[in-house]
PDB file of C-alpha atoms in Angstrom:
ATOM      1  CA  UNK K   1      -0.965 -31.018  -7.559  1.00  0.00           C
ATOM      2  CA  UNK K   2       1.939 -28.596  -7.132  1.00  0.00           C
ATOM      3  CA  UNK K   3       0.957 -26.758 -10.321  1.00  0.00           C
ATOM      4  CA  UNK K   4      -2.677 -26.482  -9.231  1.00  0.00           C
ATOM      5  CA  UNK K   5      -1.609 -24.957  -5.912  1.00  0.00           C
ATOM      6  CA  UNK K   6       0.474 -22.434  -7.847  1.00  0.00           C
ATOM      7  CA  UNK K   7      -2.541 -21.546  -9.989  1.00  0.00           C
ATOM      8  CA  UNK K   8      -4.748 -21.180  -6.908  1.00  0.00           C
ATOM      9  CA  UNK K   9      -2.197 -18.864  -5.295  1.00  0.00           C
ATOM     10  CA  UNK K  10      -1.914 -16.810  -8.484  1.00  0.00           C
ATOM     11  CA  UNK K  11      -5.699 -16.610  -8.696  1.00  0.00           C
ATOM     12  CA  UNK K  12      -5.866 -15.385  -5.107  1.00  0.00           C
ATOM     13  CA  UNK K  13      -3.164 -12.734  -5.499  1.00  0.00           C
ATOM     14  CA  UNK K  14      -4.424 -11.625  -8.918  1.00  0.00           C
ATOM     15  CA  UNK K  15      -7.980 -11.210  -7.621  1.00  0.00           C
ATOM     16  CA  UNK K  16      -6.796  -9.282  -4.578  1.00  0.00           C
ATOM     17  CA  UNK K  17      -4.976  -6.829  -6.833  1.00  0.00           C
ATOM     18  CA  UNK K  18      -7.750  -6.738  -9.427  1.00  0.00           C
ATOM     19  CA  UNK K  19     -10.447  -6.117  -6.844  1.00  0.00           C
ATOM     20  CA  UNK K  20      -8.441  -3.331  -5.237  1.00  0.00           C
ATOM     21  CA  UNK K  21      -7.060  -1.674  -8.382  1.00  0.00           C
ATOM     22  CA  UNK K  22      -9.525  -2.654 -11.111  1.00  0.00           C
ATOM     23  CA  UNK K  23      -6.822  -4.377 -13.170  1.00  0.00           C
ATOM     24  CA  UNK K  24      -4.277  -7.190 -13.509  1.00  0.00           C
ATOM     25  CA  UNK K  25      -6.272 -10.443 -13.050  1.00  0.00           C
ATOM     26  CA  UNK K  26      -6.325 -11.340 -16.732  1.00  0.00           C
ATOM     27  CA  UNK K  27      -2.790 -10.147 -17.434  1.00  0.00           C
ATOM     28  CA  UNK K  28      -1.293 -12.093 -14.527  1.00  0.00           C
ATOM     29  CA  UNK K  29      -3.286 -15.295 -15.043  1.00  0.00           C
ATOM     30  CA  UNK K  30      -2.805 -15.364 -18.822  1.00  0.00           C
ATOM     31  CA  UNK K  31       0.923 -14.868 -18.417  1.00  0.00           C
ATOM     32  CA  UNK K  32       1.128 -17.900 -16.113  1.00  0.00           C
ATOM     33  CA  UNK K  33      -0.960 -20.088 -18.430  1.00  0.00           C
ATOM     34  CA  UNK K  34       1.253 -19.174 -21.381  1.00  0.00           C
ATOM     35  CA  UNK K  35       4.288 -19.983 -19.243  1.00  0.00           C
ATOM     36  CA  UNK K  36       2.888 -23.471 -18.629  1.00  0.00           C
ATOM     37  CA  UNK K  37       2.516 -24.122 -22.361  1.00  0.00           C
ATOM     38  CA  UNK K  38      -1.099 -23.347 -23.227  1.00  0.00           C
ATOM     39  CA  UNK K  39      -1.852 -21.800 -26.611  1.00  0.00           C
ATOM     40  CA  UNK K  40      -2.855 -18.118 -26.543  1.00  0.00           C
ATOM     41  CA  UNK K  41      -6.468 -18.953 -27.409  1.00  0.00           C
ATOM     42  CA  UNK K  42      -6.692 -21.708 -24.767  1.00  0.00           C
ATOM     43  CA  UNK K  43      -5.074 -19.472 -22.149  1.00  0.00           C
ATOM     44  CA  UNK K  44      -7.435 -16.583 -22.857  1.00  0.00           C
ATOM     45  CA  UNK K  45     -10.470 -18.903 -22.961  1.00  0.00           C
ATOM     46  CA  UNK K  46      -9.518 -20.472 -19.627  1.00  0.00           C
ATOM     47  CA  UNK K  47      -8.896 -17.124 -17.943  1.00  0.00           C
ATOM     48  CA  UNK K  48     -12.188 -15.663 -19.132  1.00  0.00           C
ATOM     49  CA  UNK K  49     -14.109 -18.728 -17.987  1.00  0.00           C
ATOM     50  CA  UNK K  50     -12.546 -18.346 -14.535  1.00  0.00           C
ATOM     51  CA  UNK K  51     -13.340 -14.645 -14.595  1.00  0.00           C
ATOM     52  CA  UNK K  52     -17.059 -15.262 -15.123  1.00  0.00           C
ATOM     53  CA  UNK K  53     -17.148 -16.442 -11.506  1.00  0.00           C
ATOM     54  CA  UNK K  54     -14.473 -14.257  -9.892  1.00  0.00           C
ATOM     55  CA  UNK K  55     -15.778 -11.066 -11.521  1.00  0.00           C
ATOM     56  CA  UNK K  56     -19.317 -11.912 -10.436  1.00  0.00           C
ATOM     57  CA  UNK K  57     -18.172 -12.172  -6.824  1.00  0.00           C
ATOM     58  CA  UNK K  58     -16.014  -9.055  -7.055  1.00  0.00           C
ATOM     59  CA  UNK K  59     -18.712  -7.081  -8.859  1.00  0.00           C
ATOM     60  CA  UNK K  60     -21.295  -8.048  -6.249  1.00  0.00           C
ATOM     61  CA  UNK K  61     -19.020  -6.785  -3.471  1.00  0.00           C
ATOM     62  CA  UNK K  62     -18.478  -3.453  -5.264  1.00  0.00           C
ATOM     63  CA  UNK K  63     -22.206  -3.178  -5.974  1.00  0.00           C
ATOM     64  CA  UNK K  64     -23.145  -3.637  -2.329  1.00  0.00           C
ATOM     65  CA  UNK K  65     -20.594  -1.033  -1.242  1.00  0.00           C
ATOM     66  CA  UNK K  66     -21.886   1.486  -3.788  1.00  0.00           C
ATOM     67  CA  UNK K  67     -18.535   1.647  -5.587  1.00  0.00           C
ATOM     68  CA  UNK K  68     -19.994   2.345  -9.023  1.00  0.00           C
ATOM     69  CA  UNK K  69     -21.280   5.108 -11.271  1.00  0.00           C
ATOM     70  CA  UNK K  70     -24.435   4.211 -13.192  1.00  0.00           C
ATOM     71  CA  UNK K  71     -23.832   6.150 -16.474  1.00  0.00           C
ATOM     72  CA  UNK K  72     -20.240   4.896 -16.675  1.00  0.00           C
ATOM     73  CA  UNK K  73     -21.298   1.318 -16.013  1.00  0.00           C
ATOM     74  CA  UNK K  74     -24.004   1.479 -18.679  1.00  0.00           C
ATOM     75  CA  UNK K  75     -21.528   2.902 -21.186  1.00  0.00           C
ATOM     76  CA  UNK K  76     -18.980   0.139 -20.551  1.00  0.00           C
ATOM     77  CA  UNK K  77     -21.077  -3.036 -20.424  1.00  0.00           C
ATOM     78  CA  UNK K  78     -22.470  -3.473 -23.942  1.00  0.00           C
ATOM     79  CA  UNK K  79     -19.475  -2.121 -25.951  1.00  0.00           C
ATOM     80  CA  UNK K  80     -17.107  -4.123 -23.763  1.00  0.00           C
ATOM     81  CA  UNK K  81     -19.110  -7.307 -24.290  1.00  0.00           C
ATOM     82  CA  UNK K  82     -19.234  -6.822 -28.070  1.00  0.00           C
ATOM     83  CA  UNK K  83     -15.518  -6.097 -28.263  1.00  0.00           C
ATOM     84  CA  UNK K  84     -14.693  -9.133 -26.128  1.00  0.00           C
ATOM     85  CA  UNK K  85     -16.781 -11.454 -28.310  1.00  0.00           C
ATOM     86  CA  UNK K  86     -15.117 -10.199 -31.499  1.00  0.00           C
ATOM     87  CA  UNK K  87     -11.676 -10.448 -29.892  1.00  0.00           C
ATOM     88  CA  UNK K  88     -12.318 -14.061 -28.875  1.00  0.00           C
ATOM     89  CA  UNK K  89     -13.374 -15.037 -32.386  1.00  0.00           C
ATOM     90  CA  UNK K  90     -10.372 -13.234 -33.902  1.00  0.00           C
ATOM     91  CA  UNK K  91      -7.863 -14.892 -31.585  1.00  0.00           C
ATOM     92  CA  UNK K  92      -9.357 -18.347 -32.166  1.00  0.00           C
ATOM     93  CA  UNK K  93      -8.761 -18.071 -35.929  1.00  0.00           C
ATOM     94  CA  UNK K  94      -5.058 -17.165 -35.705  1.00  0.00           C
ATOM     95  CA  UNK K  95      -2.220 -19.777 -35.716  1.00  0.00           C
ATOM     96  CA  UNK K  96      -0.932 -20.386 -32.177  1.00  0.00           C
ATOM     97  CA  UNK K  97       2.795 -20.487 -33.016  1.00  0.00           C
ATOM     98  CA  UNK K  98       2.600 -17.074 -34.634  1.00  0.00           C
ATOM     99  CA  UNK K  99       0.301 -15.535 -32.051  1.00  0.00           C
ATOM    100  CA  UNK K 100       2.178 -16.551 -28.875  1.00  0.00           C
ATOM    101  CA  UNK K 101       5.020 -13.970 -29.223  1.00  0.00           C
ATOM    102  CA  UNK K 102       2.506 -11.295 -30.260  1.00  0.00           C
ATOM    103  CA  UNK K 103       0.348 -11.942 -27.211  1.00  0.00           C
ATOM    104  CA  UNK K 104       3.416 -12.012 -24.949  1.00  0.00           C
ATOM    105  CA  UNK K 105       4.536  -8.710 -26.468  1.00  0.00           C
ATOM    106  CA  UNK K 106       1.114  -7.209 -25.891  1.00  0.00           C
ATOM    107  CA  UNK K 107       1.128  -8.371 -22.263  1.00  0.00           C
ATOM    108  CA  UNK K 108       4.674  -7.045 -21.876  1.00  0.00           C
ATOM    109  CA  UNK K 109       3.510  -3.623 -23.024  1.00  0.00           C
ATOM    110  CA  UNK K 110       0.663  -3.781 -20.517  1.00  0.00           C
ATOM    111  CA  UNK K 111       3.149  -4.732 -17.819  1.00  0.00           C
ATOM    112  CA  UNK K 112       5.351  -1.738 -18.630  1.00  0.00           C
ATOM    113  CA  UNK K 113       2.293   0.496 -18.632  1.00  0.00           C
ATOM    114  CA  UNK K 114       1.154  -0.780 -15.232  1.00  0.00           C
ATOM    115  CA  UNK K 115       4.668  -0.384 -13.837  1.00  0.00           C
ATOM    116  CA  UNK K 116       5.133   3.172 -15.091  1.00  0.00           C
ATOM    117  CA  UNK K 117       1.597   4.169 -14.198  1.00  0.00           C
ATOM    118  CA  UNK K 118       1.957   3.272 -10.525  1.00  0.00           C
ATOM    119  CA  UNK K 119       5.647   4.077 -10.135  1.00  0.00           C
ATOM    120  CA  UNK K 120       5.017   7.646 -11.284  1.00  0.00           C
ATOM    121  CA  UNK K 121       1.600   8.056  -9.659  1.00  0.00           C
ATOM    122  CA  UNK K 122       1.228  11.181  -7.588  1.00  0.00           C
ATOM    123  CA  UNK K 123      -1.158  12.001  -4.778  1.00  0.00           C
ATOM    124  CA  UNK K 124      -4.739  11.816  -6.157  1.00  0.00           C
ATOM    125  CA  UNK K 125      -6.457  15.117  -6.715  1.00  0.00           C
ATOM    126  CA  UNK K 126      -9.817  15.950  -5.166  1.00  0.00           C
ATOM    127  CA  UNK K 127     -12.367  14.557  -7.660  1.00  0.00           C
ATOM    128  CA  UNK K 128     -14.774  16.867  -9.424  1.00  0.00           C
ATOM    129  CA  UNK K 129     -18.513  16.114  -9.553  1.00  0.00           C
ATOM    130  CA  UNK K 130     -19.041  12.794 -11.396  1.00  0.00           C
ATOM    131  CA  UNK K 131     -19.526  13.391 -15.115  1.00  0.00           C
ATOM    132  CA  UNK K 132     -18.474  11.008 -17.880  1.00  0.00           C
ATOM    133  CA  UNK K 133     -19.442  11.440 -21.535  1.00  0.00           C
ATOM    134  CA  UNK K 134     -20.722   8.352 -23.360  1.00  0.00           C
ATOM    135  CA  UNK K 135     -18.824   9.338 -26.503  1.00  0.00           C
ATOM    136  CA  UNK K 136     -15.666   8.680 -24.468  1.00  0.00           C
ATOM    137  CA  UNK K 137     -16.816   5.638 -22.482  1.00  0.00           C
ATOM    138  CA  UNK K 138     -18.400   3.637 -25.343  1.00  0.00           C
ATOM    139  CA  UNK K 139     -15.323   3.397 -27.627  1.00  0.00           C
ATOM    140  CA  UNK K 140     -13.138   2.862 -24.566  1.00  0.00           C
ATOM    141  CA  UNK K 141     -15.258  -0.117 -23.537  1.00  0.00           C
ATOM    142  CA  UNK K 142     -15.151  -1.622 -27.043  1.00  0.00           C
ATOM    143  CA  UNK K 143     -11.371  -1.294 -27.443  1.00  0.00           C
ATOM    144  CA  UNK K 144     -10.666  -2.548 -23.918  1.00  0.00           C
ATOM    145  CA  UNK K 145     -12.955  -5.549 -24.447  1.00  0.00           C
ATOM    146  CA  UNK K 146     -11.395  -6.351 -27.828  1.00  0.00           C
ATOM    147  CA  UNK K 147      -7.835  -6.249 -26.505  1.00  0.00           C
ATOM    148  CA  UNK K 148      -8.825  -8.096 -23.339  1.00  0.00           C
ATOM    149  CA  UNK K 149     -10.066 -11.137 -25.254  1.00  0.00           C
ATOM    150  CA  UNK K 150      -7.236 -10.998 -27.790  1.00  0.00           C
ATOM    151  CA  UNK K 151      -4.475 -10.798 -25.204  1.00  0.00           C
ATOM    152  CA  UNK K 152      -6.090 -12.595 -22.283  1.00  0.00           C
ATOM    153  CA  UNK K 153      -5.866  -9.404 -20.259  1.00  0.00           C
ATOM    154  CA  UNK K 154      -6.268  -5.707 -20.818  1.00  0.00           C
ATOM    155  CA  UNK K 155      -9.772  -4.738 -19.732  1.00  0.00           C
ATOM    156  CA  UNK K 156      -8.698  -3.291 -16.382  1.00  0.00           C
ATOM    157  CA  UNK K 157      -5.259  -1.934 -17.390  1.00  0.00           C
ATOM    158  CA  UNK K 158      -6.895  -0.023 -20.244  1.00  0.00           C
ATOM    159  CA  UNK K 159     -10.299   0.970 -18.860  1.00  0.00           C
ATOM    160  CA  UNK K 160      -9.339   1.866 -15.283  1.00  0.00           C
ATOM    161  CA  UNK K 161      -6.447   4.284 -15.990  1.00  0.00           C
ATOM    162  CA  UNK K 162      -8.288   5.830 -18.945  1.00  0.00           C
ATOM    163  CA  UNK K 163     -11.235   6.696 -16.698  1.00  0.00           C
ATOM    164  CA  UNK K 164      -9.037   7.876 -13.838  1.00  0.00           C
ATOM    165  CA  UNK K 165      -7.128  10.218 -16.158  1.00  0.00           C
ATOM    166  CA  UNK K 166     -10.370  12.094 -16.782  1.00  0.00           C
ATOM    167  CA  UNK K 167     -10.409  13.031 -13.101  1.00  0.00           C
ATOM    168  CA  UNK K 168     -14.209  13.298 -12.963  1.00  0.00           C
ATOM    169  CA  UNK K 169     -14.938  10.165 -10.919  1.00  0.00           C
ATOM    170  CA  UNK K 170     -13.708   9.155  -7.462  1.00  0.00           C
ATOM    171  CA  UNK K 171     -11.188   6.284  -7.804  1.00  0.00           C
ATOM    172  CA  UNK K 172     -13.407   3.824  -5.938  1.00  0.00           C
ATOM    173  CA  UNK K 173     -16.243   4.438  -8.408  1.00  0.00           C
ATOM    174  CA  UNK K 174     -13.881   3.913 -11.346  1.00  0.00           C
ATOM    175  CA  UNK K 175     -12.594   0.618  -9.940  1.00  0.00           C
ATOM    176  CA  UNK K 176     -16.071  -0.569  -9.014  1.00  0.00           C
ATOM    177  CA  UNK K 177     -17.649   0.323 -12.360  1.00  0.00           C
ATOM    178  CA  UNK K 178     -14.858  -1.389 -14.301  1.00  0.00           C
ATOM    179  CA  UNK K 179     -15.015  -4.462 -12.064  1.00  0.00           C
ATOM    180  CA  UNK K 180     -18.791  -4.845 -12.358  1.00  0.00           C
ATOM    181  CA  UNK K 181     -18.711  -4.393 -16.147  1.00  0.00           C
ATOM    182  CA  UNK K 182     -15.933  -6.977 -16.384  1.00  0.00           C
ATOM    183  CA  UNK K 183     -18.434  -9.748 -15.676  1.00  0.00           C
ATOM    184  CA  UNK K 184     -20.218  -9.006 -18.959  1.00  0.00           C
ATOM    185  CA  UNK K 185     -16.861  -8.840 -20.779  1.00  0.00           C
ATOM    186  CA  UNK K 186     -15.690 -12.175 -19.369  1.00  0.00           C
ATOM    187  CA  UNK K 187     -19.016 -13.874 -20.120  1.00  0.00           C
ATOM    188  CA  UNK K 188     -19.098 -12.565 -23.697  1.00  0.00           C
ATOM    189  CA  UNK K 189     -15.493 -13.586 -24.376  1.00  0.00           C
ATOM    190  CA  UNK K 190     -16.162 -17.055 -22.953  1.00  0.00           C
ATOM    191  CA  UNK K 191     -19.133 -17.505 -25.289  1.00  0.00           C
ATOM    192  CA  UNK K 192     -17.002 -16.365 -28.224  1.00  0.00           C
ATOM    193  CA  UNK K 193     -14.287 -18.895 -27.389  1.00  0.00           C
ATOM    194  CA  UNK K 194     -16.865 -21.648 -26.861  1.00  0.00           C
ATOM    195  CA  UNK K 195     -18.370 -21.066 -30.307  1.00  0.00           C
ATOM    196  CA  UNK K 196     -14.959 -20.847 -32.006  1.00  0.00           C
ATOM    197  CA  UNK K 197     -12.940 -23.473 -30.124  1.00  0.00           C
ATOM    198  CA  UNK K 198     -15.443 -25.581 -28.238  1.00  0.00           C
ATOM    199  CA  UNK K 199     -14.997 -26.437 -24.585  1.00  0.00           C
ATOM    200  CA  UNK K 200     -12.132 -28.839 -25.325  1.00  0.00           C
ATOM    201  CA  UNK K 201      -9.607 -25.982 -25.343  1.00  0.00           C
ATOM    202  CA  UNK K 202     -10.358 -25.036 -21.730  1.00  0.00           C
ATOM    203  CA  UNK K 203      -7.823 -26.113 -19.104  1.00  0.00           C
ATOM    204  CA  UNK K 204     -10.451 -27.200 -16.593  1.00  0.00           C
ATOM    205  CA  UNK K 205      -8.150 -28.069 -13.689  1.00  0.00           C
ATOM    206  CA  UNK K 206      -6.309 -24.753 -13.974  1.00  0.00           C
ATOM    207  CA  UNK K 207      -9.627 -22.885 -14.259  1.00  0.00           C
ATOM    208  CA  UNK K 208     -10.902 -24.541 -11.078  1.00  0.00           C
ATOM    209  CA  UNK K 209      -7.705 -23.589  -9.240  1.00  0.00           C
ATOM    210  CA  UNK K 210      -7.885 -19.977 -10.435  1.00  0.00           C
ATOM    211  CA  UNK K 211     -11.537 -19.762  -9.400  1.00  0.00           C
ATOM    212  CA  UNK K 212     -10.820 -21.231  -5.962  1.00  0.00           C
ATOM    213  CA  UNK K 213      -8.100 -18.675  -5.295  1.00  0.00           C
ATOM    214  CA  UNK K 214     -10.135 -15.813  -6.741  1.00  0.00           C
ATOM    215  CA  UNK K 215     -13.251 -16.715  -4.740  1.00  0.00           C
ATOM    216  CA  UNK K 216     -11.296 -16.518  -1.500  1.00  0.00           C
ATOM    217  CA  UNK K 217      -9.710 -13.212  -2.478  1.00  0.00           C
ATOM    218  CA  UNK K 218     -12.770 -11.341  -3.781  1.00  0.00           C
ATOM    219  CA  UNK K 219     -14.215 -10.281  -0.399  1.00  0.00           C
ATOM    220  CA  UNK K 220     -10.714  -9.494   0.921  1.00  0.00           C
ATOM    221  CA  UNK K 221      -9.781  -7.065  -1.846  1.00  0.00           C
ATOM    222  CA  UNK K 222     -11.115  -4.009  -0.009  1.00  0.00           C
ATOM    223  CA  UNK K 223      -9.128  -4.947   3.102  1.00  0.00           C
ATOM    224  CA  UNK K 224      -6.002  -5.419   0.961  1.00  0.00           C
ATOM    225  CA  UNK K 225      -6.468  -1.977  -0.554  1.00  0.00           C
ATOM    226  CA  UNK K 226      -6.428  -0.427   2.922  1.00  0.00           C
ATOM    227  CA  UNK K 227      -3.292  -2.241   4.070  1.00  0.00           C
ATOM    228  CA  UNK K 228      -1.030  -1.850   1.016  1.00  0.00           C
ATOM    229  CA  UNK K 229      -0.663   1.356  -1.019  1.00  0.00           C
ATOM    230  CA  UNK K 230      -2.025   1.094  -4.560  1.00  0.00           C
ATOM    231  CA  UNK K 231       1.326   2.215  -6.005  1.00  0.00           C
ATOM    232  CA  UNK K 232       3.154  -0.687  -4.346  1.00  0.00           C
ATOM    233  CA  UNK K 233       0.631  -3.248  -5.616  1.00  0.00           C
ATOM    234  CA  UNK K 234       0.789  -1.811  -9.120  1.00  0.00           C
ATOM    235  CA  UNK K 235       4.586  -1.974  -9.269  1.00  0.00           C
ATOM    236  CA  UNK K 236       4.535  -5.580  -8.020  1.00  0.00           C
ATOM    237  CA  UNK K 237       2.028  -6.579 -10.707  1.00  0.00           C
ATOM    238  CA  UNK K 238       3.959  -4.835 -13.459  1.00  0.00           C
ATOM    239  CA  UNK K 239       7.166  -6.539 -12.341  1.00  0.00           C
ATOM    240  CA  UNK K 240       5.584 -10.001 -12.368  1.00  0.00           C
ATOM    241  CA  UNK K 241       4.059  -9.521 -15.803  1.00  0.00           C
ATOM    242  CA  UNK K 242       7.346  -8.265 -17.254  1.00  0.00           C
ATOM    243  CA  UNK K 243       9.418 -11.163 -15.931  1.00  0.00           C
ATOM    244  CA  UNK K 244       6.920 -13.835 -17.021  1.00  0.00           C
ATOM    245  CA  UNK K 245       6.475 -12.539 -20.566  1.00  0.00           C
ATOM    246  CA  UNK K 246      10.173 -11.882 -21.099  1.00  0.00           C
ATOM    247  CA  UNK K 247      10.638 -15.657 -21.062  1.00  0.00           C
ATOM    248  CA  UNK K 248       8.305 -16.125 -24.031  1.00  0.00           C
ATOM    249  CA  UNK K 249       9.820 -13.251 -25.989  1.00  0.00           C
ATOM    250  CA  UNK K 250      13.386 -14.394 -25.297  1.00  0.00           C
ATOM    251  CA  UNK K 251      12.455 -17.853 -26.539  1.00  0.00           C
ATOM    252  CA  UNK K 252      10.856 -16.500 -29.723  1.00  0.00           C
ATOM    253  CA  UNK K 253      13.882 -14.284 -30.403  1.00  0.00           C
ATOM    254  CA  UNK K 254      16.403 -17.040 -29.673  1.00  0.00           C
ATOM    255  CA  UNK K 255      17.958 -15.180 -26.748  1.00  0.00           C
ATOM    256  CA  UNK K 256      19.724 -17.676 -24.460  1.00  0.00           C
ATOM    257  CA  UNK K 257      22.506 -18.038 -21.919  1.00  0.00           C
ATOM    258  CA  UNK K 258      24.236 -14.969 -20.533  1.00  0.00           C
ATOM    259  CA  UNK K 259      22.179 -12.521 -22.585  1.00  0.00           C
ATOM    260  CA  UNK K 260      18.930 -13.915 -21.208  1.00  0.00           C
ATOM    261  CA  UNK K 261      20.238 -13.884 -17.635  1.00  0.00           C
ATOM    262  CA  UNK K 262      21.438 -10.300 -18.058  1.00  0.00           C
ATOM    263  CA  UNK K 263      18.012  -9.274 -19.349  1.00  0.00           C
ATOM    264  CA  UNK K 264      16.307 -10.732 -16.297  1.00  0.00           C
ATOM    265  CA  UNK K 265      18.810  -9.091 -13.946  1.00  0.00           C
ATOM    266  CA  UNK K 266      18.388  -5.658 -15.526  1.00  0.00           C
ATOM    267  CA  UNK K 267      14.581  -5.828 -15.423  1.00  0.00           C
ATOM    268  CA  UNK K 268      14.569  -7.142 -11.845  1.00  0.00           C
ATOM    269  CA  UNK K 269      16.999  -4.427 -10.738  1.00  0.00           C
ATOM    270  CA  UNK K 270      14.980  -1.616 -12.324  1.00  0.00           C
ATOM    271  CA  UNK K 271      11.691  -2.936 -10.959  1.00  0.00           C
ATOM    272  CA  UNK K 272      13.229  -3.490  -7.533  1.00  0.00           C
ATOM    273  CA  UNK K 273      14.503   0.080  -7.459  1.00  0.00           C
ATOM    274  CA  UNK K 274      11.071   1.400  -8.425  1.00  0.00           C
ATOM    275  CA  UNK K 275       9.438  -0.735  -5.747  1.00  0.00           C
ATOM    276  CA  UNK K 276      11.746   0.616  -3.034  1.00  0.00           C
ATOM    277  CA  UNK K 277      11.183   4.182  -4.233  1.00  0.00           C
ATOM    278  CA  UNK K 278       7.391   3.760  -4.249  1.00  0.00           C
ATOM    279  CA  UNK K 279       7.367   2.049  -0.839  1.00  0.00           C
ATOM    280  CA  UNK K 280       9.439   4.837   0.720  1.00  0.00           C
ATOM    281  CA  UNK K 281       7.295   7.542  -0.875  1.00  0.00           C
ATOM    282  CA  UNK K 282       4.092   5.862   0.285  1.00  0.00           C
ATOM    283  CA  UNK K 283       5.469   5.574   3.813  1.00  0.00           C
ATOM    284  CA  UNK K 284       6.462   9.244   3.901  1.00  0.00           C
ATOM    285  CA  UNK K 285       3.032  10.262   2.629  1.00  0.00           C
ATOM    286  CA  UNK K 286       1.321   8.187   5.317  1.00  0.00           C
ATOM    287  CA  UNK K 287       3.510   9.659   8.069  1.00  0.00           C
ATOM    288  CA  UNK K 288       2.934  13.195   6.756  1.00  0.00           C
ATOM    289  CA  UNK K 289      -0.830  12.689   6.748  1.00  0.00           C
ATOM    290  CA  UNK K 290      -0.716  11.512  10.356  1.00  0.00           C
ATOM    291  CA  UNK K 291       1.456  14.426  11.489  1.00  0.00           C
ATOM    292  CA  UNK K 292      -0.369  17.035   9.416  1.00  0.00           C
ATOM    293  CA  UNK K 293      -3.964  15.863   8.917  1.00  0.00           C
ATOM    294  CA  UNK K 294      -5.958  17.658   6.250  1.00  0.00           C
ATOM    295  CA  UNK K 295      -8.714  19.966   7.435  1.00  0.00           C
ATOM    296  CA  UNK K 296     -11.844  20.761   5.521  1.00  0.00           C
TER     297      UNK K 296
END
């Protein structure tokens, strides 16, 4: 029961962050499932099954609020679904003992990317008129879907920043479009895992707990985004992913004792320093905006 409560809490927090930032649900949930001993394929299959429900709820909320861009959404859905299906089949055919460190390494890289991305984020620029080219969106959707199914997370951390870097869409339309398209990605990956592994590989109790937490969080994500700066949430997610996946990599590399403890301390210290820096910067920005409001 204690473990299921932990999974429900993780599902809630992960969905809050994912709904507000367009990333981190799969990375966070997969990391926890790997920590509890599931194989990479079973962890990814379980997360994507949970996501078929949580992404539907989150996508519906974004849809109703108008947080989406039709051409971008159309360019992401089909390539993302195809990539996710192929990624699920590929992961299911690889030996678990060999894949676990590779998946943990992939998630670790995503964690570093999330951490750096939000720690170094500057004040958003005024968006230009929405315009996204399909020749950019289609391959992005395929690669993000492929890596998402293979690693159990990666759709949001890859698709959301890549679209935001273009600077042609308002951030809320980027997050909403990625979140809505994620339903198709999760559904396609789940079908791929079902055909390759069967339903026996799914950790049903953990899936139910993740869904319960995610269902509660989905309608609260917008409120969370208003209360906590995006940079702070991003640094917190990156920190959690780094610490969880370091355990798997240390185990695969045979790092134990003092060396392992030192590794955790160094990572925690660096991430803690970045969190303080981002929190202070966000606070100063908020105070400055109140004292010197922008005028059109």
